[in-house]
Coordinates of C-alpha atoms and ligand atoms in Angstrom, one line a residue:
M1 CA -22.1 8.1 -9.3
K2 CA -24.1 4.7 -8.9
N3 CA -24.3 2.4 -11.8
S4 CA -21.4 4.2 -13.5
Y5 CA -18.4 2.9 -15.4
A6 CA -14.7 2.8 -14.5
V7 CA -12.7 2.9 -17.9
V8 CA -9.0 1.8 -17.9
T9 CA -6.8 2.6 -20.8
G10 CA -3.5 0.3 -21.4
A11 CA -5.6 -2.5 -19.2
S12 CA -4.0 -5.2 -21.0
S13 CA -1.1 -5.7 -18.7
G14 CA 0.7 -4.2 -15.5
I15 CA -0.8 -1.1 -13.5
G16 CA -3.9 -0.8 -16.2
E17 CA -4.7 -4.4 -15.7
V18 CA -4.6 -4.2 -11.6
F19 CA -6.6 -1.0 -11.7
A20 CA -9.3 -2.9 -13.8
K21 CA -9.3 -5.8 -11.2
R22 CA -9.5 -3.3 -8.1
L23 CA -12.2 -1.1 -9.7
A24 CA -14.4 -4.2 -10.5
G25 CA -13.9 -5.2 -7.1
E26 CA -15.3 -1.8 -6.0
G27 CA -18.6 -2.7 -8.2
Y28 CA -17.9 -0.7 -11.0
S29 CA -18.8 -1.9 -14.5
L30 CA -15.7 -1.8 -16.4
I31 CA -14.6 -0.6 -20.0
L32 CA -11.1 -1.7 -20.7
T33 CA -8.7 -0.5 -23.9
A34 CA -5.6 -1.3 -25.3
R35 CA -4.3 -2.9 -28.9
R36 CA -3.9 -6.5 -27.6
K37 CA -7.4 -7.8 -27.8
D38 CA -6.5 -11.2 -26.6
R39 CA -5.0 -9.8 -23.4
L40 CA -8.2 -7.7 -23.0
K41 CA -10.4 -10.5 -23.4
Q42 CA -8.8 -12.7 -21.1
L43 CA -9.3 -10.1 -18.5
A44 CA -12.8 -9.3 -19.3
D45 CA -13.5 -13.0 -19.0
E46 CA -11.9 -13.3 -15.7
L47 CA -13.9 -10.3 -14.5
E48 CA -17.1 -11.4 -15.9
E49 CA -16.7 -14.9 -13.9
N50 CA -16.7 -12.7 -11.2
G51 CA -20.1 -11.1 -11.8
T52 CA -18.3 -7.6 -13.5
K53 CA -20.1 -6.2 -16.5
C54 CA -16.9 -5.7 -18.8
E55 CA -16.6 -4.3 -22.1
I56 CA -13.5 -4.1 -24.2
I57 CA -12.6 -1.7 -27.0
T58 CA -9.4 -2.2 -28.6
A59 CA -7.5 0.8 -30.1
D60 CA -4.2 1.9 -30.8
L61 CA -4.1 5.4 -28.9
S62 CA -1.4 6.6 -30.8
V63 CA -3.7 7.4 -33.8
T64 CA -5.8 10.6 -33.1
E65 CA -8.7 9.2 -34.9
E66 CA -8.9 5.9 -32.7
C67 CA -8.9 8.3 -29.4
Y68 CA -12.0 10.0 -30.7
R69 CA -13.6 6.8 -31.7
F70 CA -12.8 5.5 -28.2
A71 CA -14.5 8.6 -26.5
E72 CA -17.3 8.3 -28.9
E73 CA -18.1 4.8 -27.8
L74 CA -18.2 6.1 -24.3
S75 CA -20.6 9.0 -25.0
D76 CA -23.9 7.2 -23.7
K77 CA -22.1 6.0 -20.5
T78 CA -22.0 7.4 -16.9
I79 CA -18.1 7.5 -16.2
G80 CA -17.1 7.3 -12.5
V81 CA -13.5 6.8 -13.0
F82 CA -11.5 7.3 -15.9
I83 CA -7.8 6.0 -15.6
N84 CA -5.8 7.6 -18.3
N85 CA -2.9 5.0 -18.0
A86 CA -1.8 3.7 -21.6
G87 CA 1.9 4.6 -22.1
F88 CA 5.5 3.6 -22.6
G89 CA 8.8 4.6 -22.6
D90 CA 12.4 3.9 -24.3
C91 CA 16.0 4.5 -23.1
G92 CA 19.0 5.4 -24.6
K93 CA 21.3 8.2 -26.1
F94 CA 19.2 10.7 -27.6
L95 CA 21.2 11.0 -30.6
E96 CA 20.9 7.0 -31.2
T97 CA 17.5 6.4 -30.0
D98 CA 14.8 5.2 -32.9
V99 CA 12.9 8.6 -33.7
D100 CA 9.5 6.6 -34.8
K101 CA 9.4 4.9 -31.4
E102 CA 9.5 8.3 -29.8
L103 CA 7.0 10.3 -32.2
K104 CA 4.8 7.2 -31.2
M105 CA 5.5 7.6 -27.4
I106 CA 4.7 11.4 -27.7
D107 CA 1.5 10.6 -29.4
V108 CA 0.4 8.0 -26.6
N109 CA 2.0 9.6 -23.5
I110 CA 0.9 13.2 -24.5
R111 CA -1.5 13.6 -27.3
A112 CA -3.7 10.6 -26.3
V113 CA -3.6 11.5 -22.6
H114 CA -4.2 15.1 -23.3
L115 CA -7.2 14.5 -25.7
L116 CA -8.5 11.9 -23.6
M117 CA -8.5 14.1 -20.6
K118 CA -10.2 17.0 -22.2
L119 CA -13.0 15.0 -23.7
I120 CA -13.8 13.0 -20.6
L121 CA -13.5 16.2 -18.1
R122 CA -15.8 17.8 -20.4
K123 CA -18.3 14.7 -19.8
M124 CA -17.7 14.7 -16.2
E125 CA -18.5 18.1 -15.7
Q126 CA -21.6 17.4 -17.5
Q127 CA -22.6 14.3 -15.3
N128 CA -21.6 16.8 -12.3
G129 CA -18.9 14.5 -11.0
G130 CA -16.3 11.8 -11.6
Y131 CA -12.7 10.9 -11.0
L132 CA -9.9 11.2 -13.8
L133 CA -6.7 10.0 -12.9
N134 CA -3.4 10.5 -15.4
V135 CA -0.9 7.8 -14.7
A136 CA 2.5 10.2 -15.1
S137 CA 5.5 8.8 -13.3
S138 CA 8.0 10.1 -10.8
A139 CA 10.0 10.9 -13.9
G140 CA 7.4 13.6 -14.5
L141 CA 8.3 15.3 -11.4
I142 CA 12.4 15.7 -12.0
P143 CA 13.1 18.4 -14.4
A144 CA 14.8 16.2 -17.1
G145 CA 16.1 12.8 -17.5
P146 CA 19.1 12.3 -19.5
Y147 CA 19.3 8.9 -21.4
M148 CA 15.6 8.6 -21.2
A149 CA 15.1 12.0 -22.4
T150 CA 11.8 11.8 -24.2
Y151 CA 10.1 9.8 -21.5
Y152 CA 10.8 12.2 -18.6
A153 CA 9.9 15.1 -20.9
T154 CA 6.4 13.3 -21.9
K155 CA 5.7 12.6 -18.2
N156 CA 6.6 16.2 -17.3
Y157 CA 4.0 17.4 -19.9
V158 CA 1.4 15.1 -17.9
A159 CA 2.4 16.0 -14.5
S160 CA 2.2 20.0 -15.6
L161 CA -1.0 19.6 -17.3
T162 CA -2.9 17.6 -14.7
R163 CA -1.6 20.3 -12.0
A164 CA -3.0 23.4 -13.9
V165 CA -6.1 21.7 -14.8
A166 CA -6.7 20.3 -11.1
Q167 CA -6.2 24.2 -9.9
E168 CA -8.8 25.5 -12.4
L169 CA -11.2 22.8 -11.4
K170 CA -10.9 23.8 -7.9
E171 CA -11.1 27.4 -8.5
S172 CA -14.5 26.7 -10.2
G173 CA -15.9 24.8 -7.4
S174 CA -16.1 21.7 -9.7
S175 CA -17.1 18.6 -8.1
V176 CA -14.7 16.7 -10.9
Y177 CA -11.3 15.3 -9.8
V178 CA -8.3 15.2 -11.8
G179 CA -4.9 13.8 -10.3
A180 CA -1.5 12.5 -11.6
L181 CA -0.1 9.2 -10.3
C182 CA 3.6 9.5 -10.1
P183 CA 5.4 6.1 -9.3
G184 CA 8.8 5.2 -9.3
P185 CA 9.7 1.6 -10.6
V186 CA 6.9 -0.7 -10.6
D187 CA 7.4 -4.3 -11.8
T188 CA 5.3 -4.6 -15.0
E189 CA 5.9 -5.1 -18.7
F190 CA 7.3 -1.6 -18.9
N191 CA 10.9 -2.7 -18.7
D192 CA 10.7 -4.8 -21.8
V193 CA 9.0 -2.3 -23.9
A194 CA 11.4 0.4 -22.5
N195 CA 14.6 -1.5 -22.7
V196 CA 15.6 -1.1 -19.4
K197 CA 16.2 -2.5 -16.0
F198 CA 15.4 -0.5 -13.0
R199 CA 18.3 0.2 -10.6
L200 CA 15.7 0.5 -7.5
D201 CA 13.5 -2.6 -6.6
G202 CA 10.3 -2.1 -8.0
I203 CA 7.0 -1.9 -6.0
T204 CA 4.2 -4.5 -7.2
P205 CA 1.3 -2.8 -9.4
E206 CA -1.2 -4.2 -6.8
Q207 CA 1.0 -1.8 -4.2
C208 CA 0.7 1.2 -6.7
V209 CA -2.9 0.7 -7.4
E210 CA -3.9 0.4 -3.8
Y211 CA -2.2 3.4 -2.7
A212 CA -3.1 5.4 -5.9
L213 CA -7.0 4.4 -5.1
K214 CA -6.8 5.8 -1.7
Q215 CA -5.2 8.8 -2.4
M216 CA -7.6 9.4 -5.5
K217 CA -10.6 9.1 -3.1
H218 CA -8.9 11.7 -0.9
K219 CA -8.7 13.8 -4.0
K220 CA -4.7 14.3 -4.0
T221 CA -3.8 15.7 -6.9
L222 CA 0.0 14.4 -7.0
I223 CA 0.1 10.9 -6.1
I224 CA 3.6 9.3 -5.3
P225 CA 3.4 6.0 -3.8
T226 CA 6.4 5.2 -1.8
F227 CA 8.5 6.9 0.7
T228 CA 11.8 6.7 -1.2
I229 CA 10.5 8.4 -4.1
Q230 CA 8.7 10.9 -2.1
A231 CA 11.6 11.7 -0.3
A232 CA 13.8 11.9 -3.7
T233 CA 11.0 14.2 -5.4
T234 CA 11.1 16.3 -2.0
M235 CA 15.0 16.7 -1.9
G236 CA 15.1 17.7 -5.5
R237 CA 13.5 20.9 -4.8
F238 CA 16.3 22.0 -2.5
I239 CA 18.9 21.4 -4.9
P240 CA 20.0 23.1 -8.1
Q241 CA 18.2 22.0 -11.0
S242 CA 21.4 21.5 -12.8
L243 CA 22.7 19.3 -10.5
Y244 CA 19.5 17.2 -10.0
I245 CA 19.5 16.6 -13.7
R246 CA 23.1 15.3 -13.5
F247 CA 21.9 13.1 -10.7
A248 CA 19.0 11.8 -12.9
G249 CA 21.2 11.4 -15.7
K250 CA 23.7 9.2 -13.6
Q251 CA 20.9 6.9 -12.4
Q252 CA 19.8 6.2 -16.0
K253 CA 23.3 5.9 -17.4
R254 CA 23.7 3.2 -14.6
K255 CA 20.8 1.3 -16.4
L256 CA 22.3 1.5 -20.0
G257 CA 24.7 -1.2 -19.1
S258 CA 21.4 -3.4 -19.1
C259 CA 20.1 -2.2 -22.4
A260 CA 21.1 -4.7 -25.2
D261 CA 21.6 -2.2 -27.8
I262 CA 23.4 0.6 -26.1
K263 CA 26.8 1.3 -26.9
Ligands
LIG301 P1 3.0 -2.5 -19.2 O1 2.7 -3.4 -18.7 O2 4.0 -2.1 -20.4 O3 1.6 -1.7 -19.7 C1 1.4 -0.5 -20.8 C2 0.1 -0.5 -21.3 O4 0.0 0.2 -22.2 C3 -0.5 -1.8 -22.0 O5 -1.8 -2.1 -21.7 C4 -0.2 -1.3 -23.4 O6 -1.4 -2.1 -24.1 C5 -0.8 0.1 -23.2 N1 -0.4 0.7 -24.6 C6 0.9 1.0 -25.1 N2 0.8 1.7 -26.0 C7 -0.4 2.0 -26.5 C8 -1.2 2.0 -27.6 N3 -0.4 2.7 -28.8 N4 -2.7 2.2 -27.8 C9 -3.2 1.7 -26.7 N5 -2.7 1.2 -25.5 C10 -1.3 1.2 -25.5 O7 3.6 -1.1 -18.6 P2 2.9 -0.1 -17.2 O8 4.2 -0.1 -16.2 O9 1.8 -0.9 -16.5 O10 2.7 1.1 -17.7 C11 1.4 2.1 -17.2 C12 1.8 3.3 -17.3 O11 2.6 3.5 -15.9 C13 2.3 3.8 -18.4 O12 1.9 5.4 -18.7 C14 3.8 4.1 -17.9 O13 4.5 5.0 -18.3 C15 3.4 4.5 -16.3 N6 4.4 4.3 -15.5 C16 5.0 3.1 -15.1 C17 6.0 2.8 -14.3 C18 6.9 1.4 -14.0 O14 7.8 1.3 -13.7 N7 6.4 0.4 -14.8 C19 6.7 3.9 -13.3 C20 5.8 5.0 -13.5 C21 4.9 5.3 -14.5 P3 -1.2 -2.7 -25.5 O15 0.3 -3.2 -25.7 O16 -1.9 -3.9 -25.7 O17 -1.7 -1.8 -26.6

Protein backbone atom coordinates (compact mmCIF):
# COMPACT_ATOMS: atom_id res chain seq x y z
CA MET A 1 0.00 0.00 0.00
CA LYS A 2 2.91 2.36 -0.72
CA ASN A 3 1.99 5.89 -1.84
CA SER A 4 -1.50 5.41 -0.49
CA TYR A 5 -3.72 7.81 1.41
CA ALA A 6 -5.00 7.77 4.97
CA VAL A 7 -8.48 9.26 5.17
CA VAL A 8 -9.93 10.52 8.46
CA THR A 9 -13.53 11.63 8.98
CA GLY A 10 -14.14 13.97 11.92
CA ALA A 11 -10.54 15.18 11.70
CA SER A 12 -11.28 18.70 12.95
CA SER A 13 -10.85 17.76 16.63
CA GLY A 14 -10.30 15.05 19.22
CA ILE A 15 -9.59 11.46 18.23
CA GLY A 16 -9.78 12.15 14.49
CA GLU A 17 -7.26 14.98 14.68
CA VAL A 18 -4.80 12.75 16.53
CA PHE A 19 -5.31 9.89 14.03
CA ALA A 20 -4.44 12.35 11.26
CA LYS A 21 -1.24 13.44 13.00
CA ARG A 22 -0.13 9.87 13.76
CA LEU A 23 -0.85 8.58 10.26
CA ALA A 24 1.02 11.54 8.77
CA GLY A 25 3.93 10.51 10.99
CA GLU A 26 3.78 7.05 9.40
CA GLY A 27 4.27 8.57 5.95
CA TYR A 28 0.75 8.54 4.54
CA SER A 29 -0.66 11.38 2.50
CA LEU A 30 -3.76 12.63 4.27
CA ILE A 31 -7.33 13.41 3.29
CA LEU A 32 -9.30 15.04 6.08
CA THR A 33 -12.99 15.75 6.39
CA ALA A 34 -15.42 17.40 8.84
CA ARG A 35 -17.68 20.47 8.71
CA ARG A 36 -15.35 23.05 10.32
CA LYS A 37 -13.13 24.18 7.45
CA ASP A 38 -10.99 26.54 9.57
CA ARG A 39 -10.01 23.71 11.94
CA LEU A 40 -9.24 21.33 9.06
CA LYS A 41 -7.17 24.02 7.31
CA GLN A 42 -5.18 24.71 10.47
CA LEU A 43 -4.39 21.00 10.84
CA ALA A 44 -3.57 20.59 7.15
CA ASP A 45 -1.18 23.57 7.30
CA GLU A 46 0.56 22.07 10.34
CA LEU A 47 0.92 18.66 8.64
CA GLU A 48 2.13 20.20 5.37
CA GLU A 49 4.77 22.19 7.26
CA ASN A 50 6.12 18.83 8.39
CA GLY A 51 6.22 17.55 4.80
CA THR A 52 2.88 15.66 4.59
CA LYS A 53 0.72 15.97 1.50
CA CYS A 54 -2.69 16.87 2.84
CA GLU A 55 -6.09 17.56 1.27
CA ILE A 56 -9.23 18.75 2.99
CA ILE A 57 -12.78 18.05 1.88
CA THR A 58 -15.44 19.75 3.99
CA ALA A 59 -18.66 17.76 4.26
CA ASP A 60 -21.67 17.45 6.53
CA LEU A 61 -21.86 13.68 6.83
CA SER A 62 -25.38 13.82 8.25
CA VAL A 63 -26.42 14.46 4.63
CA THR A 64 -26.38 11.32 2.46
CA GLU A 65 -25.52 13.22 -0.75
CA GLU A 66 -22.50 14.72 1.02
CA CYS A 67 -21.28 11.21 1.92
CA TYR A 68 -21.57 10.16 -1.75
CA ARG A 69 -19.79 13.34 -2.86
CA PHE A 70 -17.00 12.72 -0.36
CA ALA A 71 -16.60 9.09 -1.50
CA GLU A 72 -16.63 10.20 -5.14
CA GLU A 73 -13.76 12.59 -4.45
CA LEU A 74 -11.75 9.62 -3.18
CA SER A 75 -12.46 7.44 -6.21
CA ASP A 76 -9.14 7.99 -8.02
CA LYS A 77 -7.02 7.55 -4.86
CA THR A 78 -5.52 4.42 -3.34
CA ILE A 79 -6.72 4.31 0.25
CA GLY A 80 -4.43 2.51 2.67
CA VAL A 81 -6.27 3.49 5.84
CA PHE A 82 -9.78 4.86 6.37
CA ILE A 83 -10.72 6.05 9.85
CA ASN A 84 -14.53 6.22 9.98
CA ASN A 85 -14.56 8.41 13.05
CA ALA A 86 -17.04 11.34 12.82
CA GLY A 87 -19.73 11.07 15.46
CA PHE A 88 -21.30 12.63 18.52
CA GLY A 89 -23.55 11.91 21.49
CA ASP A 90 -26.24 13.42 23.66
CA CYS A 91 -27.43 12.76 27.16
CA GLY A 92 -30.71 13.01 29.03
CA LYS A 93 -34.04 11.29 29.52
CA PHE A 94 -35.32 9.91 26.23
CA LEU A 95 -38.68 11.63 26.67
CA GLU A 96 -36.94 14.99 27.04
CA THR A 97 -34.00 14.93 24.63
CA ASP A 98 -34.10 16.85 21.35
CA VAL A 99 -35.37 14.58 18.59
CA ASP A 100 -33.72 16.60 15.79
CA LYS A 101 -30.31 16.21 17.43
CA GLU A 102 -30.96 12.48 17.81
CA LEU A 103 -31.99 12.01 14.18
CA LYS A 104 -28.82 13.83 13.13
CA MET A 105 -26.87 11.55 15.45
CA ILE A 106 -28.39 8.52 13.75
CA ASP A 107 -27.50 10.05 10.36
CA VAL A 108 -23.86 10.62 11.32
CA ASN A 109 -23.16 7.72 13.71
CA ILE A 110 -25.06 5.07 11.71
CA ARG A 111 -26.02 6.11 8.16
CA ALA A 112 -22.77 7.85 7.25
CA VAL A 113 -20.61 5.21 8.94
CA HIS A 114 -22.56 2.44 7.18
CA LEU A 115 -22.51 4.07 3.75
CA LEU A 116 -18.84 5.07 3.83
CA MET A 117 -17.89 1.65 5.19
CA LYS A 118 -19.62 -0.09 2.29
CA LEU A 119 -18.24 2.22 -0.42
CA ILE A 120 -14.70 2.19 0.93
CA LEU A 121 -14.57 -1.56 1.64
CA ARG A 122 -15.68 -2.21 -1.96
CA LYS A 123 -12.89 0.07 -3.13
CA MET A 124 -10.36 -1.66 -0.86
CA GLU A 125 -11.41 -5.07 -2.22
CA GLN A 126 -10.67 -3.79 -5.72
CA GLN A 127 -7.32 -2.46 -4.51
CA ASN A 128 -6.70 -5.85 -2.89
CA GLY A 129 -5.98 -4.39 0.54
CA GLY A 130 -6.54 -1.66 3.07
CA TYR A 131 -7.48 -0.98 6.67
CA LEU A 132 -10.86 0.45 7.65
CA LEU A 133 -11.42 1.32 11.30
CA ASN A 134 -14.86 2.32 12.54
CA VAL A 135 -14.76 4.42 15.68
CA ALA A 136 -17.53 2.90 17.80
CA SER A 137 -17.34 3.13 21.61
CA SER A 138 -17.40 0.95 24.71
CA ALA A 139 -21.08 2.04 24.69
CA GLY A 140 -21.40 -0.23 21.66
CA LEU A 141 -20.47 -3.28 23.73
CA ILE A 142 -23.00 -2.64 26.49
CA PRO A 143 -26.53 -3.85 25.65
CA ALA A 144 -28.19 -0.48 26.38
CA GLY A 145 -27.40 2.84 28.05
CA PRO A 146 -30.34 4.49 29.81
CA TYR A 147 -30.04 8.33 29.81
CA MET A 148 -27.78 8.15 26.76
CA ALA A 149 -30.07 5.74 24.98
CA THR A 150 -29.72 6.87 21.38
CA TYR A 151 -25.93 7.18 21.52
CA TYR A 152 -25.53 3.66 22.96
CA ALA A 153 -27.92 2.29 20.34
CA THR A 154 -25.97 3.92 17.49
CA LYS A 155 -22.67 2.52 18.75
CA ASN A 156 -24.19 -0.96 19.24
CA TYR A 157 -25.10 -0.79 15.56
CA VAL A 158 -21.53 0.06 14.55
CA ALA A 159 -19.97 -2.65 16.74
CA SER A 160 -22.41 -5.30 15.50
CA LEU A 161 -22.04 -4.36 11.83
CA THR A 162 -18.27 -4.32 12.08
CA ARG A 163 -18.04 -7.74 13.72
CA ALA A 164 -20.33 -9.30 11.11
CA VAL A 165 -18.50 -7.82 8.15
CA ALA A 166 -15.09 -8.69 9.63
CA GLN A 167 -16.22 -12.32 9.79
CA GLU A 168 -17.42 -12.21 6.17
CA LEU A 169 -14.08 -10.79 5.03
CA LYS A 170 -12.17 -13.46 6.96
CA GLU A 171 -14.28 -16.25 5.47
CA SER A 172 -13.70 -14.96 1.95
CA GLY A 173 -9.93 -14.80 2.53
CA SER A 174 -9.92 -11.04 1.91
CA SER A 175 -6.80 -9.04 2.60
CA VAL A 176 -8.97 -6.09 3.62
CA TYR A 177 -9.24 -5.38 7.35
CA VAL A 178 -12.22 -3.91 9.18
CA GLY A 179 -12.30 -3.28 12.91
CA ALA A 180 -14.14 -1.28 15.56
CA LEU A 181 -12.42 0.98 18.08
CA CYS A 182 -14.38 0.89 21.35
CA PRO A 183 -12.87 3.32 23.85
CA GLY A 184 -14.34 4.40 27.15
CA PRO A 185 -14.00 8.09 28.06
CA VAL A 186 -11.44 10.05 26.02
CA ASP A 187 -10.74 13.72 26.74
CA THR A 188 -11.95 15.52 23.62
CA GLU A 189 -14.70 17.98 22.69
CA PHE A 190 -17.17 15.06 22.88
CA ASN A 191 -18.42 16.12 26.32
CA ASP A 192 -19.32 19.64 25.24
CA VAL A 193 -21.27 18.37 22.26
CA ALA A 194 -22.97 15.57 24.25
CA ASN A 195 -23.59 17.80 27.25
CA VAL A 196 -22.02 15.31 29.69
CA LYS A 197 -19.19 15.06 32.16
CA PHE A 198 -17.51 11.65 32.48
CA ARG A 199 -17.53 9.88 35.82
CA LEU A 200 -14.40 7.90 34.97
CA ASP A 201 -11.18 9.74 34.17
CA GLY A 202 -10.72 9.91 30.44
CA ILE A 203 -7.58 8.86 28.60
CA THR A 204 -5.94 11.27 26.18
CA PRO A 205 -6.76 10.95 22.49
CA GLU A 206 -3.04 10.28 21.94
CA GLN A 207 -3.19 7.21 24.23
CA CYS A 208 -6.35 6.03 22.51
CA VAL A 209 -4.96 6.40 18.98
CA GLU A 210 -1.58 4.86 19.77
CA TYR A 211 -3.27 1.74 21.14
CA ALA A 212 -5.76 1.64 18.26
CA LEU A 213 -3.12 1.77 15.54
CA LYS A 214 -1.07 -0.98 17.19
CA GLN A 215 -4.09 -3.28 17.46
CA MET A 216 -5.28 -2.39 13.96
CA LYS A 217 -1.95 -3.57 12.56
CA HIS A 218 -2.50 -6.86 14.41
CA LYS A 219 -5.89 -7.00 12.67
CA LYS A 220 -7.83 -7.12 15.91
CA THR A 221 -11.56 -6.76 15.21
CA LEU A 222 -12.62 -5.18 18.52
CA ILE A 223 -10.16 -2.70 19.93
CA ILE A 224 -10.75 -1.66 23.55
CA PRO A 225 -8.04 0.70 24.81
CA THR A 226 -7.96 0.45 28.62
CA PHE A 227 -7.91 -2.38 31.13
CA THR A 228 -10.84 -0.91 33.11
CA ILE A 229 -13.08 -0.86 30.06
CA GLN A 230 -11.85 -4.28 28.91
CA ALA A 231 -12.69 -5.66 32.37
CA ALA A 232 -16.10 -3.95 32.47
CA THR A 233 -17.13 -5.26 29.05
CA THR A 234 -15.82 -8.78 29.83
CA MET A 235 -17.64 -8.87 33.18
CA GLY A 236 -20.80 -7.77 31.42
CA ARG A 237 -20.91 -11.11 29.59
CA PHE A 238 -21.33 -12.98 32.88
CA ILE A 239 -24.13 -10.99 34.51
CA PRO A 240 -27.81 -10.91 33.53
CA GLN A 241 -28.42 -8.32 30.78
CA SER A 242 -31.17 -6.57 32.78
CA LEU A 243 -28.75 -6.05 35.67
CA TYR A 244 -26.03 -4.80 33.31
CA ILE A 245 -28.43 -2.28 31.74
CA ARG A 246 -29.52 -1.09 35.20
CA PHE A 247 -25.87 -0.66 36.17
CA ALA A 248 -25.11 1.26 32.95
CA GLY A 249 -28.14 3.47 33.61
CA LYS A 250 -26.94 4.19 37.15
CA GLN A 251 -23.55 5.28 35.84
CA GLN A 252 -25.19 7.50 33.23
CA LYS A 253 -27.69 8.93 35.71
CA ARG A 254 -24.88 10.10 37.95
CA LYS A 255 -23.66 12.20 35.03
CA LEU A 256 -27.05 13.84 34.70
CA GLY A 257 -26.33 16.22 37.54
CA SER A 258 -23.55 17.65 35.38
CA CYS A 259 -25.85 18.25 32.41
CA ALA A 260 -27.06 21.80 32.66
CA ASP A 261 -30.48 21.25 31.15
CA ILE A 262 -31.58 18.01 32.77
CA LYS A 263 -34.28 18.09 35.39
P1 LIG B 1 -15.00 15.46 19.06
O1 LIG B 1 -13.72 16.08 19.48
O2 LIG B 1 -16.27 16.18 19.33
O3 LIG B 1 -14.89 15.10 17.50
C1 LIG B 1 -16.01 14.74 16.72
C2 LIG B 1 -15.67 14.90 15.25
O4 LIG B 1 -16.80 14.48 14.47
C3 LIG B 1 -15.36 16.34 14.88
O5 LIG B 1 -14.26 16.40 14.02
C4 LIG B 1 -16.63 16.79 14.16
O6 LIG B 1 -16.29 17.75 13.16
C5 LIG B 1 -17.06 15.48 13.50
N1 LIG B 1 -18.47 15.53 13.13
C6 LIG B 1 -19.55 15.61 13.97
N2 LIG B 1 -20.67 15.74 13.25
C7 LIG B 1 -20.30 15.75 11.94
C8 LIG B 1 -21.01 15.89 10.72
N3 LIG B 1 -22.35 16.08 10.68
N4 LIG B 1 -20.32 15.85 9.55
C9 LIG B 1 -18.98 15.70 9.56
N5 LIG B 1 -18.25 15.58 10.68
C10 LIG B 1 -18.91 15.61 11.85
O7 LIG B 1 -15.19 14.04 19.75
P2 LIG B 1 -14.29 12.71 19.71
O8 LIG B 1 -14.29 12.17 21.07
O9 LIG B 1 -12.99 12.95 19.03
O10 LIG B 1 -15.24 11.80 18.81
C11 LIG B 1 -14.76 11.03 17.71
C12 LIG B 1 -15.47 9.69 17.71
O11 LIG B 1 -15.09 8.96 18.87
C13 LIG B 1 -17.00 9.77 17.74
O12 LIG B 1 -17.52 8.83 16.84
C14 LIG B 1 -17.34 9.40 19.17
O13 LIG B 1 -18.63 8.83 19.29
C15 LIG B 1 -16.24 8.40 19.46
N6 LIG B 1 -15.97 8.15 20.88
C16 LIG B 1 -15.61 9.17 21.70
C17 LIG B 1 -15.37 8.92 23.05
C18 LIG B 1 -14.97 10.00 24.01
O14 LIG B 1 -15.06 9.77 25.21
N7 LIG B 1 -14.51 11.14 23.55
C19 LIG B 1 -15.50 7.60 23.55
C20 LIG B 1 -15.87 6.60 22.69
C21 LIG B 1 -16.09 6.87 21.36
P3 LIG B 1 -17.12 19.08 12.83
O15 LIG B 1 -17.85 19.51 14.07
O16 LIG B 1 -16.07 20.05 12.37
O17 LIG B 1 -18.03 18.68 11.71
